[in-house]
Short mmCIF file of C-alpha atoms in Angstrom, two decimals:
data_model
loop_
_atom_site.label_atom_id
_atom_site.label_comp_id
_atom_site.label_asym_id
_atom_site.label_seq_id
_atom_site.Cartn_x
_atom_site.Cartn_y
_atom_site.Cartn_z
CA UNK Q 1 -0.06 -0.03 0.04
CA UNK Q 2 1.18 3.43 -0.87
CA UNK Q 3 1.99 5.66 2.24
CA UNK Q 4 0.57 8.87 0.70
CA UNK Q 5 -2.21 7.56 -1.41
CA UNK Q 6 -3.30 4.47 0.57
CA UNK Q 7 -3.93 2.70 -2.56
CA UNK Q 8 -2.47 -0.78 -3.32
CA UNK Q 9 0.90 -0.60 -5.37
CA UNK Q 10 1.09 -2.82 -8.52
CA UNK Q 11 2.74 -6.07 -8.09
CA UNK Q 12 2.53 -5.59 -4.53
CA UNK Q 13 0.65 -7.41 -1.71
CA UNK Q 14 -2.60 -6.08 -2.38
CA UNK Q 15 -2.03 -5.81 -6.07
CA UNK Q 16 -5.13 -4.91 -8.03
CA UNK Q 17 -4.17 -7.34 -10.96
CA UNK Q 18 -4.56 -10.20 -8.53
CA UNK Q 19 -7.53 -9.09 -6.31
CA UNK Q 20 -9.50 -6.67 -8.43
CA UNK Q 21 -9.98 -3.12 -8.57
CA UNK Q 22 -10.09 -0.89 -5.55
CA UNK Q 23 -12.77 1.41 -7.18
CA UNK Q 24 -16.03 0.18 -8.86
CA UNK Q 25 -15.67 -0.01 -12.60
CA UNK Q 26 -12.25 1.56 -13.02
CA UNK Q 27 -8.92 0.20 -13.68
CA UNK Q 28 -5.73 1.17 -11.81
CA UNK Q 29 -4.36 3.97 -14.16
CA UNK Q 30 -7.64 5.28 -14.99
CA UNK Q 31 -7.83 4.39 -18.74
CA UNK Q 32 -11.03 2.72 -18.30
CA UNK Q 33 -13.74 4.09 -16.30
CA UNK Q 34 -17.75 3.12 -16.11
CA UNK Q 35 -19.80 0.14 -16.64
CA UNK Q 36 -19.60 0.16 -20.26
CA UNK Q 37 -15.99 -1.43 -20.26
CA UNK Q 38 -17.12 -4.20 -18.03
CA UNK Q 39 -14.81 -7.18 -18.19
CA UNK Q 40 -12.16 -5.82 -20.11
CA UNK Q 41 -8.56 -6.06 -18.88
CA UNK Q 42 -6.62 -2.75 -19.09
CA UNK Q 43 -3.63 -3.35 -21.33
CA UNK Q 44 -1.67 -0.66 -19.47
CA UNK Q 45 -1.89 -1.95 -15.87
CA UNK Q 46 -3.63 -5.37 -16.39
CA UNK Q 47 -6.58 -4.64 -14.04
CA UNK Q 48 -9.93 -6.00 -14.97
CA UNK Q 49 -12.70 -3.61 -14.95
CA UNK Q 50 -15.25 -4.79 -12.65
CA UNK Q 51 -16.81 -4.25 -9.08
CA UNK Q 52 -14.55 -3.51 -6.31
CA UNK Q 53 -16.39 -6.23 -3.98
CA UNK Q 54 -14.66 -8.63 -5.70
CA UNK Q 55 -11.61 -8.12 -3.87
CA UNK Q 56 -13.47 -9.56 -0.78
CA UNK Q 57 -13.55 -12.87 -2.64
CA UNK Q 58 -10.55 -13.46 -4.80
CA UNK Q 59 -7.76 -15.10 -3.05
CA UNK Q 60 -3.91 -15.02 -3.49
CA UNK Q 61 -0.96 -16.95 -2.14
CA UNK Q 62 2.61 -16.52 -1.75
CA UNK Q 63 5.20 -19.31 -2.76
CA UNK Q 64 7.75 -19.22 -0.43
CA UNK Q 65 11.32 -20.04 -1.36
CA UNK Q 66 11.68 -22.44 1.71
CA UNK Q 67 9.11 -24.50 3.67
CA UNK Q 68 7.84 -22.83 6.96
CA UNK Q 69 6.18 -24.81 9.74
CA UNK Q 70 3.13 -23.07 11.01
CA UNK Q 71 3.08 -22.33 14.80
CA UNK Q 72 -0.68 -23.58 14.98
CA UNK Q 73 0.33 -27.27 14.01
CA UNK Q 74 3.44 -26.99 16.12
CA UNK Q 75 2.49 -25.34 19.33
CA UNK Q 76 -1.32 -26.00 19.38
CA UNK Q 77 -2.85 -28.57 22.05
CA UNK Q 78 -2.59 -31.25 20.84
CA UNK Q 79 0.45 -30.59 18.61
CA UNK Q 80 -0.85 -32.17 15.27
CA UNK Q 81 2.72 -32.46 13.92
CA UNK Q 82 4.17 -34.41 16.92
CA UNK Q 83 1.11 -36.69 16.75
CA UNK Q 84 1.37 -37.15 13.05
CA UNK Q 85 5.14 -37.82 13.12
CA UNK Q 86 4.90 -39.82 16.50
CA UNK Q 87 7.62 -37.84 17.99
CA UNK Q 88 7.65 -35.78 21.22
CA UNK Q 89 6.95 -32.18 20.67
CA UNK Q 90 10.18 -31.37 22.16
CA UNK Q 91 12.09 -33.02 19.57
CA UNK Q 92 9.90 -31.54 16.87
CA UNK Q 93 10.65 -28.11 18.13
CA UNK Q 94 14.19 -29.12 18.39
CA UNK Q 95 14.43 -29.76 14.63
CA UNK Q 96 12.05 -26.81 13.62
CA UNK Q 97 14.11 -23.99 15.56
CA UNK Q 98 17.53 -25.39 14.28
CA UNK Q 99 18.77 -26.84 17.43
CA UNK Q 100 18.82 -30.50 16.57
CA UNK Q 101 19.26 -32.60 13.35
CA UNK Q 102 17.20 -35.35 12.45
CA UNK Q 103 18.10 -38.66 10.56
CA UNK Q 104 15.93 -38.94 7.51
CA UNK Q 105 17.65 -42.10 6.26
CA UNK Q 106 20.05 -43.90 8.23
CA UNK Q 107 21.71 -45.47 5.40
CA UNK Q 108 24.22 -48.15 6.21
CA UNK Q 109 25.27 -46.66 9.79
CA UNK Q 110 24.45 -49.08 12.34
CA UNK Q 111 24.65 -46.72 15.13
CA UNK Q 112 21.75 -44.28 13.48
CA UNK Q 113 18.16 -44.92 13.37
CA UNK Q 114 15.22 -43.30 11.44
CA UNK Q 115 14.02 -40.05 13.27
CA UNK Q 116 16.97 -40.14 15.61
CA UNK Q 117 17.89 -36.55 16.84
CA UNK Q 118 21.38 -35.49 16.80
CA UNK Q 119 23.31 -32.65 18.44
CA UNK Q 120 25.49 -30.19 16.27
CA UNK Q 121 28.58 -32.02 17.63
CA UNK Q 122 27.09 -35.36 16.88
CA UNK Q 123 26.51 -34.55 13.22
CA UNK Q 124 30.01 -32.95 12.71
CA UNK Q 125 31.55 -36.04 13.96
CA UNK Q 126 29.34 -38.19 11.53
CA UNK Q 127 29.99 -35.98 8.67
CA UNK Q 128 33.56 -36.21 9.12
CA UNK Q 129 33.41 -40.24 9.11
CA UNK Q 130 31.36 -39.80 5.95
CA UNK Q 131 34.06 -37.82 4.21
CA UNK Q 132 36.87 -39.74 5.28
CA UNK Q 133 38.77 -41.55 2.56
CA UNK Q 134 38.21 -45.03 4.11
CA UNK Q 135 34.65 -44.26 4.92
CA UNK Q 136 31.97 -47.34 4.19
CA UNK Q 137 29.16 -45.01 5.55
CA UNK Q 138 26.68 -44.18 2.32
CA UNK Q 139 23.24 -42.86 1.87
CA UNK Q 140 22.99 -40.98 5.27
CA UNK Q 141 20.49 -38.26 4.91
CA UNK Q 142 20.02 -35.82 7.91
CA UNK Q 143 17.91 -32.63 7.73
CA UNK Q 144 17.13 -29.72 10.02
CA UNK Q 145 14.61 -27.17 10.25
CA UNK Q 146 10.86 -27.10 8.27
CA UNK Q 147 12.59 -28.84 5.27
CA UNK Q 148 13.36 -31.66 7.34
CA UNK Q 149 9.92 -31.82 8.87
CA UNK Q 150 8.32 -31.67 5.30
CA UNK Q 151 10.46 -34.50 4.24
CA UNK Q 152 9.42 -36.68 7.25
CA UNK Q 153 5.86 -35.80 6.61
CA UNK Q 154 6.06 -36.81 2.67
CA UNK Q 155 7.34 -40.19 4.07
CA UNK Q 156 4.41 -40.90 5.72
CA UNK Q 157 1.89 -43.33 3.76
CA UNK Q 158 -1.39 -42.36 5.32
CA UNK Q 159 -3.37 -45.57 4.30
CA UNK Q 160 -0.61 -48.01 5.73
CA UNK Q 161 -0.14 -45.82 8.70
CA UNK Q 162 -4.01 -45.96 9.39
CA UNK Q 163 -4.22 -49.90 8.77
CA UNK Q 164 -1.26 -50.34 11.25
CA UNK Q 165 -3.12 -48.03 13.96
CA UNK Q 166 -6.32 -49.91 13.39
CA UNK Q 167 -4.29 -53.26 14.11
CA UNK Q 168 -2.48 -51.90 17.25
CA UNK Q 169 -5.57 -50.53 18.73
CA UNK Q 170 -7.45 -53.82 18.51
CA UNK Q 171 -4.42 -55.29 20.37
CA UNK Q 172 -3.74 -52.59 22.99
CA UNK Q 173 -5.45 -51.20 26.20
CA UNK Q 174 -5.39 -48.10 28.32
CA UNK Q 175 -3.38 -45.31 27.69
CA UNK Q 176 -1.71 -46.23 24.89
CA UNK Q 177 -5.04 -47.21 23.10
CA UNK Q 178 -6.39 -43.63 23.88
CA UNK Q 179 -3.08 -42.27 22.24
CA UNK Q 180 -3.41 -44.51 19.31
CA UNK Q 181 -7.08 -43.66 18.54
CA UNK Q 182 -6.10 -39.87 19.01
CA UNK Q 183 -3.42 -40.46 16.18
CA UNK Q 184 -5.99 -42.23 14.10
CA UNK Q 185 -8.32 -39.53 13.99
CA UNK Q 186 -5.74 -37.14 12.78
#
């Protein structure tokens, strides 16, 4: 929004090309005014000539350069991310806030397991072992931040997971059963 005129800037966050004109039946540059130009897209500014109330219904989205973890799914009670990933909330927070690395693929390393958390120092030691000349470690993948959480979520096969949870629910009792039911509902 322009600080003097308070009108939406072209190619800005509230751009009239995307959401529609801010004045009824008028394009941004003013070339087309009145109802008789209904539906015309101005060749100068690219704004469709229509009613301004279409701005209330049209949606836009921003394509971010990197994935972002939404705080409602992380910090909400219950934390949907931790339930879905079957990891404690504290561990998921450590990964999202770049405090710990998470193992995405342990490869052929015997001392690593899937979704295991690694501190910065532990990862540096493993990285040195990987890049050593006589190393036999292969296909180890470790991630950090929202990219790692996105990757973990992509690896989940929902139908297989639901079938597995239904089977576990029939064989369990008490608190474990309640936790599994909560996970299945999600």
